[in-house]
mmCIF file of C-alpha atoms and ligand atoms in Angstrom:
data_model
loop_
_atom_site.group_PDB
_atom_site.id
_atom_site.type_symbol
_atom_site.label_atom_id
_atom_site.label_comp_id
_atom_site.label_asym_id
_atom_site.label_seq_id
_atom_site.Cartn_x
_atom_site.Cartn_y
_atom_site.Cartn_z
ATOM 1 C CA MET A 5 2.738 13.850 -10.934
ATOM 2 C CA PRO A 6 5.765 16.100 -10.391
ATOM 3 C CA ASP A 7 8.714 15.079 -12.509
ATOM 4 C CA LYS A 8 10.983 14.835 -9.500
ATOM 5 C CA LYS A 9 9.259 11.590 -8.523
ATOM 6 C CA ILE A 10 9.347 10.256 -12.064
ATOM 7 C CA ASN A 11 13.125 10.580 -11.970
ATOM 8 C CA ASN A 12 13.606 7.619 -9.690
ATOM 9 C CA ILE A 13 11.182 5.236 -11.336
ATOM 10 C CA GLY A 14 13.494 4.403 -14.221
ATOM 11 C CA TYR A 15 12.899 4.892 -17.918
ATOM 12 C CA ARG A 16 9.404 3.506 -18.216
ATOM 13 C CA PRO A 17 6.701 5.859 -16.971
ATOM 14 C CA THR A 18 4.675 3.233 -15.093
ATOM 15 C CA TRP A 19 4.484 3.366 -11.325
ATOM 16 C CA ALA A 20 2.306 2.777 -8.278
ATOM 17 C CA GLU A 21 1.777 5.627 -5.854
ATOM 18 C CA VAL A 22 1.323 4.637 -2.233
ATOM 19 C CA ASP A 23 -0.201 7.311 -0.035
ATOM 20 C CA LEU A 24 1.133 6.722 3.456
ATOM 21 C CA SER A 25 -1.027 9.400 5.070
ATOM 22 C CA ASN A 26 -4.119 7.606 3.799
ATOM 23 C CA LEU A 27 -2.659 4.401 5.235
ATOM 24 C CA ALA A 28 -2.370 6.177 8.595
ATOM 25 C CA HIS A 29 -5.948 7.445 8.296
ATOM 26 C CA ASN A 30 -7.194 3.907 7.727
ATOM 27 C CA PHE A 31 -5.131 2.549 10.606
ATOM 28 C CA TYR A 32 -6.626 5.067 13.029
ATOM 29 C CA SER A 33 -10.142 4.536 11.640
ATOM 30 C CA ILE A 34 -9.923 0.793 12.252
ATOM 31 C CA LYS A 35 -8.193 1.161 15.611
ATOM 32 C CA ARG A 36 -10.992 3.503 16.775
ATOM 33 C CA LEU A 37 -13.566 0.767 16.141
ATOM 34 C CA ALA A 38 -12.108 -1.316 18.938
ATOM 35 C CA SER A 39 -11.862 -0.577 22.636
ATOM 36 C CA SER A 40 -8.695 1.267 23.663
ATOM 37 C CA ARG A 41 -7.433 -1.866 25.428
ATOM 38 C CA VAL A 42 -7.474 -3.853 22.196
ATOM 39 C CA LEU A 43 -4.112 -4.144 20.456
ATOM 40 C CA VAL A 44 -3.718 -3.931 16.691
ATOM 41 C CA MET A 45 -1.713 -6.346 14.584
ATOM 42 C CA VAL A 46 -1.620 -5.336 10.929
ATOM 43 C CA THR A 47 -0.969 -8.082 8.396
ATOM 44 C CA VAL A 48 1.816 -6.961 6.091
ATOM 45 C CA LYS A 49 2.243 -10.272 4.287
ATOM 46 C CA ALA A 50 2.730 -10.437 0.510
ATOM 47 C CA ASP A 51 4.787 -7.232 0.493
ATOM 48 C CA ALA A 52 2.088 -5.445 2.498
ATOM 49 C CA TYR A 53 -0.542 -6.512 -0.032
ATOM 50 C CA GLY A 54 1.643 -5.175 -2.825
ATOM 51 C CA HIS A 55 2.124 -1.773 -1.175
ATOM 52 C CA GLY A 56 5.730 -2.370 -0.078
ATOM 53 C CA LEU A 57 6.614 -4.238 3.118
ATOM 54 C CA ILE A 58 9.188 -1.911 4.634
ATOM 55 C CA PRO A 59 7.772 1.590 3.975
ATOM 56 C CA VAL A 60 4.304 0.415 5.020
ATOM 57 C CA SER A 61 5.568 -1.304 8.171
ATOM 58 C CA LYS A 62 7.658 1.721 9.178
ATOM 59 C CA LYS A 63 4.655 3.979 8.752
ATOM 60 C CA LEU A 64 2.483 1.637 10.828
ATOM 61 C CA VAL A 65 5.103 1.599 13.571
ATOM 62 C CA SER A 66 5.057 5.401 13.617
ATOM 63 C CA CYS A 67 1.246 5.203 13.962
ATOM 64 C CA GLY A 68 1.554 2.913 16.976
ATOM 65 C CA VAL A 69 0.858 -0.542 15.567
ATOM 66 C CA ASP A 70 1.398 -3.204 18.234
ATOM 67 C CA TYR A 71 2.237 -6.265 16.165
ATOM 68 C CA LEU A 72 3.009 -7.111 12.532
ATOM 69 C CA GLY A 73 1.703 -10.252 10.861
ATOM 70 C CA VAL A 74 3.591 -11.959 8.032
ATOM 71 C CA ALA A 75 3.033 -15.149 6.079
ATOM 72 C CA SER A 76 6.502 -16.648 6.320
ATOM 73 C CA ILE A 77 9.787 -16.543 8.179
ATOM 74 C CA ASP A 78 11.363 -14.932 5.124
ATOM 75 C CA GLU A 79 9.015 -11.969 5.357
ATOM 76 C CA GLY A 80 9.798 -11.677 9.062
ATOM 77 C CA ILE A 81 13.531 -11.660 8.354
ATOM 78 C CA LYS A 82 13.052 -8.788 5.898
ATOM 79 C CA LEU A 83 11.398 -6.740 8.646
ATOM 80 C CA ARG A 84 14.231 -7.427 11.080
ATOM 81 C CA LYS A 85 16.922 -6.692 8.487
ATOM 82 C CA ALA A 86 15.248 -3.328 7.878
ATOM 83 C CA GLY A 87 15.644 -2.576 11.576
ATOM 84 C CA LEU A 88 12.055 -3.066 12.703
ATOM 85 C CA THR A 89 11.872 -4.291 16.278
ATOM 86 C CA LYS A 90 8.097 -4.682 16.805
ATOM 87 C CA PRO A 91 6.810 -8.169 17.560
ATOM 88 C CA VAL A 92 6.262 -10.153 14.342
ATOM 89 C CA LEU A 93 3.914 -13.122 14.105
ATOM 90 C CA VAL A 94 4.545 -15.650 11.357
ATOM 91 C CA LEU A 95 0.977 -16.631 10.462
ATOM 92 C CA GLY A 96 1.990 -19.553 8.277
ATOM 93 C CA HIS A 97 3.253 -23.014 9.165
ATOM 94 C CA VAL A 98 6.910 -24.007 8.854
ATOM 95 C CA LEU A 99 8.801 -27.232 8.333
ATOM 96 C CA GLU A 100 10.641 -28.358 11.449
ATOM 97 C CA LYS A 101 14.008 -28.188 9.643
ATOM 98 C CA ASP A 102 13.490 -24.487 8.947
ATOM 99 C CA ILE A 103 12.912 -23.089 12.431
ATOM 100 C CA ALA A 104 16.381 -21.726 13.270
ATOM 101 C CA PRO A 105 15.705 -18.150 12.023
ATOM 102 C CA ILE A 106 12.721 -17.857 14.381
ATOM 103 C CA PHE A 107 15.267 -17.658 17.191
ATOM 104 C CA GLU A 108 17.894 -15.650 15.364
ATOM 105 C CA TYR A 109 15.375 -12.965 14.328
ATOM 106 C CA ARG A 110 13.098 -13.113 17.393
ATOM 107 C CA LEU A 111 9.952 -13.996 15.467
ATOM 108 C CA THR A 112 6.749 -15.326 17.008
ATOM 109 C CA GLN A 113 5.612 -18.571 15.404
ATOM 110 C CA THR A 114 2.091 -19.849 14.802
ATOM 111 C CA VAL A 115 1.740 -23.373 16.153
ATOM 112 C CA SER A 116 -0.974 -25.803 15.062
ATOM 113 C CA THR A 117 0.738 -29.081 15.911
ATOM 114 C CA LEU A 118 2.473 -30.624 18.883
ATOM 115 C CA GLU A 119 5.308 -31.716 16.568
ATOM 116 C CA LEU A 120 6.238 -28.134 15.708
ATOM 117 C CA ALA A 121 5.990 -27.099 19.362
ATOM 118 C CA LEU A 122 8.297 -29.973 20.342
ATOM 119 C CA ALA A 123 10.821 -28.993 17.681
ATOM 120 C CA LEU A 124 10.722 -25.361 18.821
ATOM 121 C CA GLY A 125 11.183 -26.387 22.432
ATOM 122 C CA LYS A 126 14.144 -28.595 21.617
ATOM 123 C CA LYS A 127 15.791 -25.859 19.579
ATOM 124 C CA ALA A 128 15.070 -23.277 22.278
ATOM 125 C CA ARG A 129 16.726 -25.359 24.963
ATOM 126 C CA SER A 130 19.750 -26.098 22.777
ATOM 127 C CA LEU A 131 20.217 -22.346 22.244
ATOM 128 C CA ASN A 132 19.372 -21.511 25.831
ATOM 129 C CA LYS A 133 16.682 -19.165 24.539
ATOM 130 C CA SER A 134 12.912 -19.104 24.575
ATOM 131 C CA VAL A 135 10.388 -18.622 21.823
ATOM 132 C CA ASN A 136 6.934 -17.024 21.766
ATOM 133 C CA VAL A 137 4.204 -18.933 19.977
ATOM 134 C CA HIS A 138 0.553 -18.315 19.165
ATOM 135 C CA ILE A 139 -1.648 -21.392 19.058
ATOM 136 C CA LYS A 140 -3.828 -21.484 15.946
ATOM 137 C CA VAL A 141 -7.311 -22.926 16.351
ATOM 138 C CA ASP A 142 -9.495 -24.000 13.448
ATOM 139 C CA THR A 143 -13.074 -23.065 14.302
ATOM 140 C CA GLY A 144 -14.289 -23.513 10.752
ATOM 141 C CA MET A 145 -11.782 -22.203 8.241
ATOM 142 C CA GLY A 146 -10.391 -25.612 7.353
ATOM 143 C CA ARG A 147 -6.886 -24.260 6.894
ATOM 144 C CA LEU A 148 -4.122 -24.138 9.531
ATOM 145 C CA GLY A 149 -4.982 -24.736 13.129
ATOM 146 C CA VAL A 150 -5.745 -27.519 15.517
ATOM 147 C CA LEU A 151 -9.413 -28.527 15.386
ATOM 148 C CA HIS A 152 -11.086 -26.591 18.125
ATOM 149 C CA HIS A 153 -12.188 -29.560 20.215
ATOM 150 C CA GLU A 154 -8.538 -30.692 20.304
ATOM 151 C CA ALA A 155 -7.186 -27.261 21.166
ATOM 152 C CA ILE A 156 -7.258 -27.554 24.959
ATOM 153 C CA ARG A 157 -5.164 -30.683 24.864
ATOM 154 C CA LEU A 158 -2.611 -29.053 22.585
ATOM 155 C CA VAL A 159 -2.392 -25.966 24.798
ATOM 156 C CA GLU A 160 -1.937 -28.097 27.904
ATOM 157 C CA LYS A 161 0.917 -30.010 26.306
ATOM 158 C CA VAL A 162 2.667 -27.009 24.793
ATOM 159 C CA ARG A 163 2.506 -25.121 28.099
ATOM 160 C CA LEU A 164 4.678 -27.745 29.693
ATOM 161 C CA LEU A 165 7.477 -27.396 27.159
ATOM 162 C CA LYS A 166 10.480 -25.583 28.520
ATOM 163 C CA GLY A 167 11.598 -22.749 26.245
ATOM 164 C CA VAL A 168 8.181 -22.347 24.623
ATOM 165 C CA ARG A 169 5.917 -19.541 25.825
ATOM 166 C CA ILE A 170 2.304 -19.422 24.668
ATOM 167 C CA GLU A 171 1.886 -15.697 24.130
ATOM 168 C CA GLY A 172 -1.267 -15.912 22.034
ATOM 169 C CA ILE A 173 -4.121 -18.009 20.761
ATOM 170 C CA PHE A 174 -6.131 -17.221 17.649
ATOM 171 C CA THR A 175 -8.585 -18.327 15.040
ATOM 172 C CA HIS A 176 -9.550 -17.094 11.585
ATOM 173 C CA LEU A 177 -13.003 -16.253 10.231
ATOM 174 C CA ALA A 178 -13.975 -17.976 6.993
ATOM 175 C CA LEU A 179 -17.258 -16.293 6.042
ATOM 176 C CA ALA A 180 -17.102 -12.908 7.775
ATOM 177 C CA ASP A 181 -18.095 -11.069 4.592
ATOM 178 C CA MET A 182 -20.973 -13.383 3.699
ATOM 179 C CA ASN A 183 -22.560 -15.329 6.568
ATOM 180 C CA GLU A 184 -23.321 -13.776 9.949
ATOM 181 C CA ASP A 185 -24.612 -16.962 11.550
ATOM 182 C CA PHE A 186 -21.516 -18.946 10.767
ATOM 183 C CA THR A 187 -19.290 -16.055 11.825
ATOM 184 C CA HIS A 188 -21.066 -15.864 15.192
ATOM 185 C CA TYR A 189 -20.732 -19.629 15.480
ATOM 186 C CA GLN A 190 -16.943 -19.351 14.981
ATOM 187 C CA ILE A 191 -16.595 -16.453 17.415
ATOM 188 C CA ASP A 192 -18.693 -18.262 20.037
ATOM 189 C CA ALA A 193 -16.745 -21.497 19.641
ATOM 190 C CA PHE A 194 -13.476 -19.624 20.087
ATOM 191 C CA ASN A 195 -14.845 -17.683 23.035
ATOM 192 C CA ALA A 196 -15.979 -20.906 24.693
ATOM 193 C CA LEU A 197 -12.488 -22.290 24.302
ATOM 194 C CA VAL A 198 -10.926 -19.228 25.917
ATOM 195 C CA THR A 199 -13.403 -19.501 28.798
ATOM 196 C CA GLN A 200 -12.572 -23.180 29.264
ATOM 197 C CA LEU A 201 -8.878 -22.320 29.388
ATOM 198 C CA HIS A 202 -9.566 -19.654 32.031
ATOM 199 C CA LYS A 203 -11.467 -22.207 34.099
ATOM 200 C CA LYS A 204 -8.405 -24.408 34.016
ATOM 201 C CA GLY A 205 -6.350 -21.448 35.200
ATOM 202 C CA ILE A 206 -4.676 -21.012 31.831
ATOM 203 C CA ARG A 207 -4.442 -17.347 30.877
ATOM 204 C CA ILE A 208 -2.984 -16.616 27.479
ATOM 205 C CA PRO A 209 -2.052 -12.934 27.050
ATOM 206 C CA LEU A 210 -3.123 -12.328 23.425
ATOM 207 C CA ILE A 211 -6.428 -13.560 22.063
ATOM 208 C CA HIS A 212 -7.377 -12.670 18.498
ATOM 209 C CA ALA A 213 -9.758 -13.547 15.693
ATOM 210 C CA ALA A 214 -10.700 -10.443 13.705
ATOM 211 C CA ASN A 215 -9.549 -9.814 10.149
ATOM 212 C CA SER A 216 -10.738 -6.547 8.546
ATOM 213 C CA MET A 217 -14.325 -7.728 8.235
ATOM 214 C CA GLY A 218 -14.319 -8.971 11.828
ATOM 215 C CA ALA A 219 -12.832 -5.699 13.047
ATOM 216 C CA ILE A 220 -15.467 -3.662 11.177
ATOM 217 C CA GLY A 221 -18.538 -5.857 11.512
ATOM 218 C CA TYR A 222 -18.173 -8.027 14.614
ATOM 219 C CA SER A 223 -17.093 -6.309 17.824
ATOM 220 C CA LYS A 224 -17.440 -9.664 19.605
ATOM 221 C CA SER A 225 -14.525 -10.893 17.494
ATOM 222 C CA HIS A 226 -12.123 -8.253 18.815
ATOM 223 C CA PHE A 227 -11.040 -10.086 22.019
ATOM 224 C CA ASN A 228 -7.864 -8.230 22.985
ATOM 225 C CA MET A 229 -6.189 -7.876 19.590
ATOM 226 C CA ILE A 230 -7.494 -7.352 16.058
ATOM 227 C CA ARG A 231 -5.656 -8.453 12.939
ATOM 228 C CA PRO A 232 -6.764 -6.378 9.944
ATOM 229 C CA GLY A 233 -5.036 -6.231 6.587
ATOM 230 C CA LEU A 234 -7.182 -5.197 3.650
ATOM 231 C CA ALA A 235 -8.968 -2.268 5.302
ATOM 232 C CA ILE A 236 -5.683 -0.713 6.373
ATOM 233 C CA TYR A 237 -4.841 -0.484 2.669
ATOM 234 C CA GLY A 238 -8.095 1.379 2.129
ATOM 235 C CA LEU A 239 -9.900 -1.518 0.479
ATOM 236 C CA TYR A 240 -13.334 -2.694 1.552
ATOM 237 C CA PRO A 241 -13.864 -6.379 2.380
ATOM 238 C CA LYS A 242 -17.500 -5.906 1.388
ATOM 239 C CA GLU A 243 -19.741 -3.253 -0.154
ATOM 240 C CA ASN A 244 -21.780 -0.704 1.771
ATOM 241 C CA LEU A 245 -19.840 -0.684 5.010
ATOM 242 C CA SER A 246 -20.353 2.436 7.079
ATOM 243 C CA ILE A 247 -16.655 3.032 7.712
ATOM 244 C CA HIS A 248 -14.791 5.622 5.651
ATOM 245 C CA LEU A 249 -11.499 4.344 4.273
ATOM 246 C CA LYS A 250 -9.146 6.168 1.944
ATOM 247 C CA PRO A 251 -7.560 4.330 -0.982
ATOM 248 C CA VAL A 252 -3.813 3.956 -0.552
ATOM 249 C CA LEU A 253 -2.551 2.653 -3.880
ATOM 250 C CA SER A 254 -2.850 4.280 -7.296
ATOM 251 C CA LEU A 255 -1.539 2.713 -10.478
ATOM 252 C CA LYS A 256 -0.383 5.131 -13.129
ATOM 253 C CA THR A 257 1.340 5.159 -16.480
ATOM 254 C CA LYS A 258 1.764 7.515 -19.413
ATOM 255 C CA VAL A 259 0.877 7.339 -23.052
ATOM 256 C CA ILE A 260 4.124 6.169 -24.664
ATOM 257 C CA TYR A 261 2.990 6.102 -28.296
ATOM 258 C CA ALA A 262 -0.095 7.135 -30.242
ATOM 259 C CA LYS A 263 -1.268 6.732 -33.790
ATOM 260 C CA LYS A 264 -4.210 7.045 -36.093
ATOM 261 C CA VAL A 265 -5.534 3.780 -37.533
ATOM 262 C CA PRO A 266 -8.182 3.204 -40.190
ATOM 263 C CA GLN A 267 -11.696 1.813 -39.826
ATOM 264 C CA SER A 268 -12.055 -1.972 -39.303
ATOM 265 C CA TYR A 269 -8.521 -2.260 -38.001
ATOM 266 C CA GLY A 270 -7.774 -5.157 -35.622
ATOM 267 C CA ILE A 271 -6.086 -4.240 -32.341
ATOM 268 C CA SER A 272 -3.792 -6.590 -30.372
ATOM 269 C CA TYR A 273 -3.486 -10.399 -30.352
ATOM 270 C CA GLY A 274 -6.587 -12.144 -31.590
ATOM 271 C CA HIS A 275 -8.058 -8.951 -33.024
ATOM 272 C CA GLU A 276 -10.733 -8.973 -30.364
ATOM 273 C CA TYR A 277 -11.130 -5.264 -30.868
ATOM 274 C CA ILE A 278 -11.889 -3.917 -34.336
ATOM 275 C CA THR A 279 -12.116 -0.169 -34.884
ATOM 276 C CA ARG A 280 -15.566 1.037 -35.922
ATOM 277 C CA LYS A 281 -14.177 4.044 -37.732
ATOM 278 C CA SER A 282 -10.883 5.740 -38.294
ATOM 279 C CA THR A 283 -9.616 6.499 -34.788
ATOM 280 C CA ARG A 284 -6.701 7.206 -32.503
ATOM 281 C CA ILE A 285 -5.098 4.375 -30.550
ATOM 282 C CA VAL A 286 -2.708 5.019 -27.669
ATOM 283 C CA ILE A 287 -0.240 2.520 -26.243
ATOM 284 C CA LEU A 288 0.341 2.233 -22.491
ATOM 285 C CA PRO A 289 3.586 0.629 -21.265
ATOM 286 C CA ILE A 290 2.123 -1.862 -18.791
ATOM 287 C CA GLY A 291 0.723 -5.371 -19.179
ATOM 288 C CA TYR A 292 0.077 -8.699 -17.539
ATOM 289 C CA GLY A 293 3.848 -9.024 -17.031
ATOM 290 C CA ASP A 294 3.318 -6.332 -14.393
ATOM 291 C CA GLY A 295 0.380 -8.130 -12.871
ATOM 292 C CA TYR A 296 -2.239 -6.039 -14.626
ATOM 293 C CA PRO A 297 -4.930 -8.700 -15.128
ATOM 294 C CA ARG A 298 -5.234 -10.010 -18.659
ATOM 295 C CA ASN A 299 -8.881 -10.661 -17.853
ATOM 296 C CA LEU A 300 -9.385 -6.916 -18.168
ATOM 297 C CA SER A 301 -8.763 -7.190 -21.920
ATOM 298 C CA ASN A 302 -11.362 -5.155 -23.804
ATOM 299 C CA GLN A 303 -12.961 -3.907 -20.603
ATOM 300 C CA GLY A 304 -10.501 -2.394 -18.114
ATOM 301 C CA PRO A 305 -11.101 1.318 -17.522
ATOM 302 C CA VAL A 306 -8.368 3.859 -18.284
ATOM 303 C CA LEU A 307 -8.557 7.435 -17.068
ATOM 304 C CA ILE A 308 -6.842 10.000 -19.309
ATOM 305 C CA LYS A 309 -7.417 13.757 -19.259
ATOM 306 C CA GLY A 310 -10.244 13.221 -16.784
ATOM 307 C CA ARG A 311 -12.159 10.864 -19.096
ATOM 308 C CA ILE A 312 -12.761 7.138 -18.810
ATOM 309 C CA PHE A 313 -11.777 5.023 -21.820
ATOM 310 C CA ARG A 314 -11.650 1.241 -22.144
ATOM 311 C CA ILE A 315 -8.722 -1.012 -22.932
ATOM 312 C CA SER A 316 -9.011 -2.018 -26.581
ATOM 313 C CA GLY A 317 -8.158 -5.617 -27.398
ATOM 314 C CA ARG A 318 -6.128 -8.021 -25.341
ATOM 315 C CA VAL A 319 -3.759 -6.899 -22.618
ATOM 316 C CA CYS A 320 -0.235 -7.914 -23.756
ATOM 317 C CA MET A 321 2.685 -8.796 -21.502
ATOM 318 C CA ASP A 322 4.232 -5.327 -21.518
ATOM 319 C CA GLN A 323 1.716 -3.111 -23.261
ATOM 320 C CA MET A 324 -1.904 -2.452 -23.789
ATOM 321 C CA MET A 325 -3.886 -0.338 -26.186
ATOM 322 C CA CYS A 326 -6.701 2.078 -25.739
ATOM 323 C CA ASP A 327 -8.975 3.621 -28.371
ATOM 324 C CA VAL A 328 -9.291 7.286 -27.409
ATOM 325 C CA HIS A 329 -11.535 8.187 -30.376
ATOM 326 C CA ASP A 330 -11.387 11.904 -31.058
ATOM 327 C CA ALA A 331 -9.965 12.922 -27.676
ATOM 328 C CA ASN A 332 -6.963 15.184 -27.805
ATOM 329 C CA ILE A 333 -4.542 12.863 -26.092
ATOM 330 C CA LYS A 334 -0.823 13.015 -26.661
ATOM 331 C CA VAL A 335 2.295 11.064 -25.887
ATOM 332 C CA GLY A 336 3.302 11.817 -22.300
ATOM 333 C CA ASP A 337 -0.232 12.277 -20.985
ATOM 334 C CA GLU A 338 -0.864 10.497 -17.693
ATOM 335 C CA ALA A 339 -3.141 7.456 -17.716
ATOM 336 C CA VAL A 340 -4.591 6.310 -14.413
ATOM 337 C CA LEU A 341 -5.491 2.623 -14.109
ATOM 338 C CA VAL A 342 -6.321 2.724 -10.400
ATOM 339 C CA GLY A 343 -6.900 5.993 -8.591
ATOM 340 C CA ALA A 344 -8.236 9.451 -9.249
ATOM 341 C CA GLN A 345 -7.772 12.000 -11.977
ATOM 342 C CA GLY A 346 -9.887 15.099 -12.083
ATOM 343 C CA ARG A 347 -13.271 14.168 -10.706
ATOM 344 C CA GLN A 348 -13.131 10.562 -11.885
ATOM 345 C CA ARG A 349 -11.806 7.584 -9.974
ATOM 346 C CA ILE A 350 -11.116 3.937 -10.786
ATOM 347 C CA THR A 351 -11.158 1.678 -7.740
ATOM 348 C CA THR A 352 -9.354 -1.588 -7.125
ATOM 349 C CA GLU A 353 -12.696 -3.051 -6.040
ATOM 350 C CA GLU A 354 -14.178 -2.160 -9.432
ATOM 351 C CA LEU A 355 -11.334 -3.874 -11.302
ATOM 352 C CA ALA A 356 -11.742 -6.933 -9.095
ATOM 353 C CA VAL A 357 -15.434 -7.206 -9.982
ATOM 354 C CA LEU A 358 -14.678 -6.776 -13.695
ATOM 355 C CA CYS A 359 -12.231 -9.642 -13.727
ATOM 356 C CA GLY A 360 -14.064 -11.913 -11.338
ATOM 357 C CA THR A 361 -11.676 -11.755 -8.411
ATOM 358 C CA ILE A 362 -11.207 -9.952 -5.095
ATOM 359 C CA PRO A 363 -9.328 -6.689 -4.483
ATOM 360 C CA TYR A 364 -6.686 -8.630 -2.515
ATOM 361 C CA GLU A 365 -5.575 -10.417 -5.682
ATOM 362 C CA ILE A 366 -5.337 -7.223 -7.722
ATOM 363 C CA VAL A 367 -2.981 -5.408 -5.334
ATOM 364 C CA CYS A 368 -0.940 -8.486 -4.378
ATOM 365 C CA GLY A 369 -0.514 -9.285 -8.052
ATOM 366 C CA LEU A 370 1.184 -6.035 -8.997
ATOM 367 C CA GLY A 371 4.691 -7.100 -9.845
ATOM 368 C CA SER A 372 8.099 -5.949 -8.708
ATOM 369 C CA ARG A 373 8.602 -4.404 -12.155
ATOM 370 C CA ILE A 374 6.328 -1.572 -11.059
ATOM 371 C CA PRO A 375 8.218 0.900 -8.870
ATOM 372 C CA ARG A 376 6.359 2.052 -5.761
ATOM 373 C CA VAL A 377 6.480 5.782 -5.102
ATOM 374 C CA TYR A 378 5.603 6.896 -1.571
ATOM 375 C CA THR A 379 3.720 10.090 -0.895
ATOM 376 C CA LYS A 380 2.915 11.514 2.514
HETATM 377 C C1 PLP B 419 -4.352 -12.123 5.863
HETATM 378 C C2 PLP B 419 -4.827 -12.468 7.186
HETATM 379 C C3 PLP B 419 -5.540 -11.537 7.947
HETATM 380 C C4 PLP B 419 -5.992 -10.205 7.417
HETATM 381 O O1 PLP B 419 -7.147 -10.385 6.643
HETATM 382 P P1 PLP B 419 -7.872 -9.171 5.901
HETATM 383 O O2 PLP B 419 -9.077 -9.768 5.326
HETATM 384 O O3 PLP B 419 -6.912 -8.687 4.862
HETATM 385 O O4 PLP B 419 -8.145 -8.133 6.925
HETATM 386 C C5 PLP B 419 -5.849 -11.898 9.247
HETATM 387 N N1 PLP B 419 -5.504 -13.098 9.739
HETATM 388 C C6 PLP B 419 -4.846 -14.018 9.029
HETATM 389 C C7 PLP B 419 -4.512 -15.337 9.625
HETATM 390 C C8 PLP B 419 -4.497 -13.745 7.720
HETATM 391 O O5 PLP B 419 -3.849 -14.666 7.003
#
């Protein structure tokens, strides 16, 4: 890590490196899986899965992304305020009293109810504007979306509303990483709906269903737009997929303090780690207050001088300890918590398994206290 970059991370040597050229690699790898007519929406919700909403979105725009997906109006506003002009779909629902910014910032809104569509239409007409919406259909996720046997009726009603344009219709896969039969059932149900709409002469421009796992594993789910998130950030929705993705985020810190402690010495709250012999303990300035999972206490891997050590004792709010035994490790040495050093690598997926969660939660959880450093 050149010191030039350290200079703008503040006075605590803990940072996340985001490799935007690897992000681009992943974008092209996923895009190539689909036919050239298929558009790509990348989901950049939750601060682009912890990678940084604006730098990631700008990079994706330079790569030719067609659409950006966010969770809320607030995330959409951030994109517009940063000068991004690509279409933005708000994937989440919104209270009717909160719809004004959809018009002000030209966002596309997900619609699962007639009530929201009516409110949008009323607002549109009062402003003498129109609004693009995507109808959300629940084919088996049990989250947002009109139940799929009620979808035709909703579409027919929304179509008639002046000021509301149905630009898209979509569904979301619930078991794409674990159950092929159910995934095919969802895709087929959605496909049947689209066919029924065609028969009624209703042609909706954008039809989409595929998250990362759909994009990689189910070409039938591509329709004419895919909607990946995780894979674009170089993380695998499932093990043993044939696609080659490059990790985008690394989490790094430096040894801030080191000392020798005697045998049978308790380390950290609860003394869950007791030294077996006289040894060297190093302190790393990062903790659960940064979103580093406390569940990795006594087990999280730490890569220093090309060697893997384990966190010793409980992860604290701002610090954690690591027994480095007889290794020659000094204050200022880099410690990698996610990413590569020498020939070793710690993956986000591996941390997720260790603490019983999914890689999504690890990267989204990294707090704003950790500066993001962008490399090309
Ligand atoms: C987050 C999200 C995605 C992307 O899912 P990944 O598994 O990260 O690829 C797609 N669609 C919707 C509706 C989402 O909320």
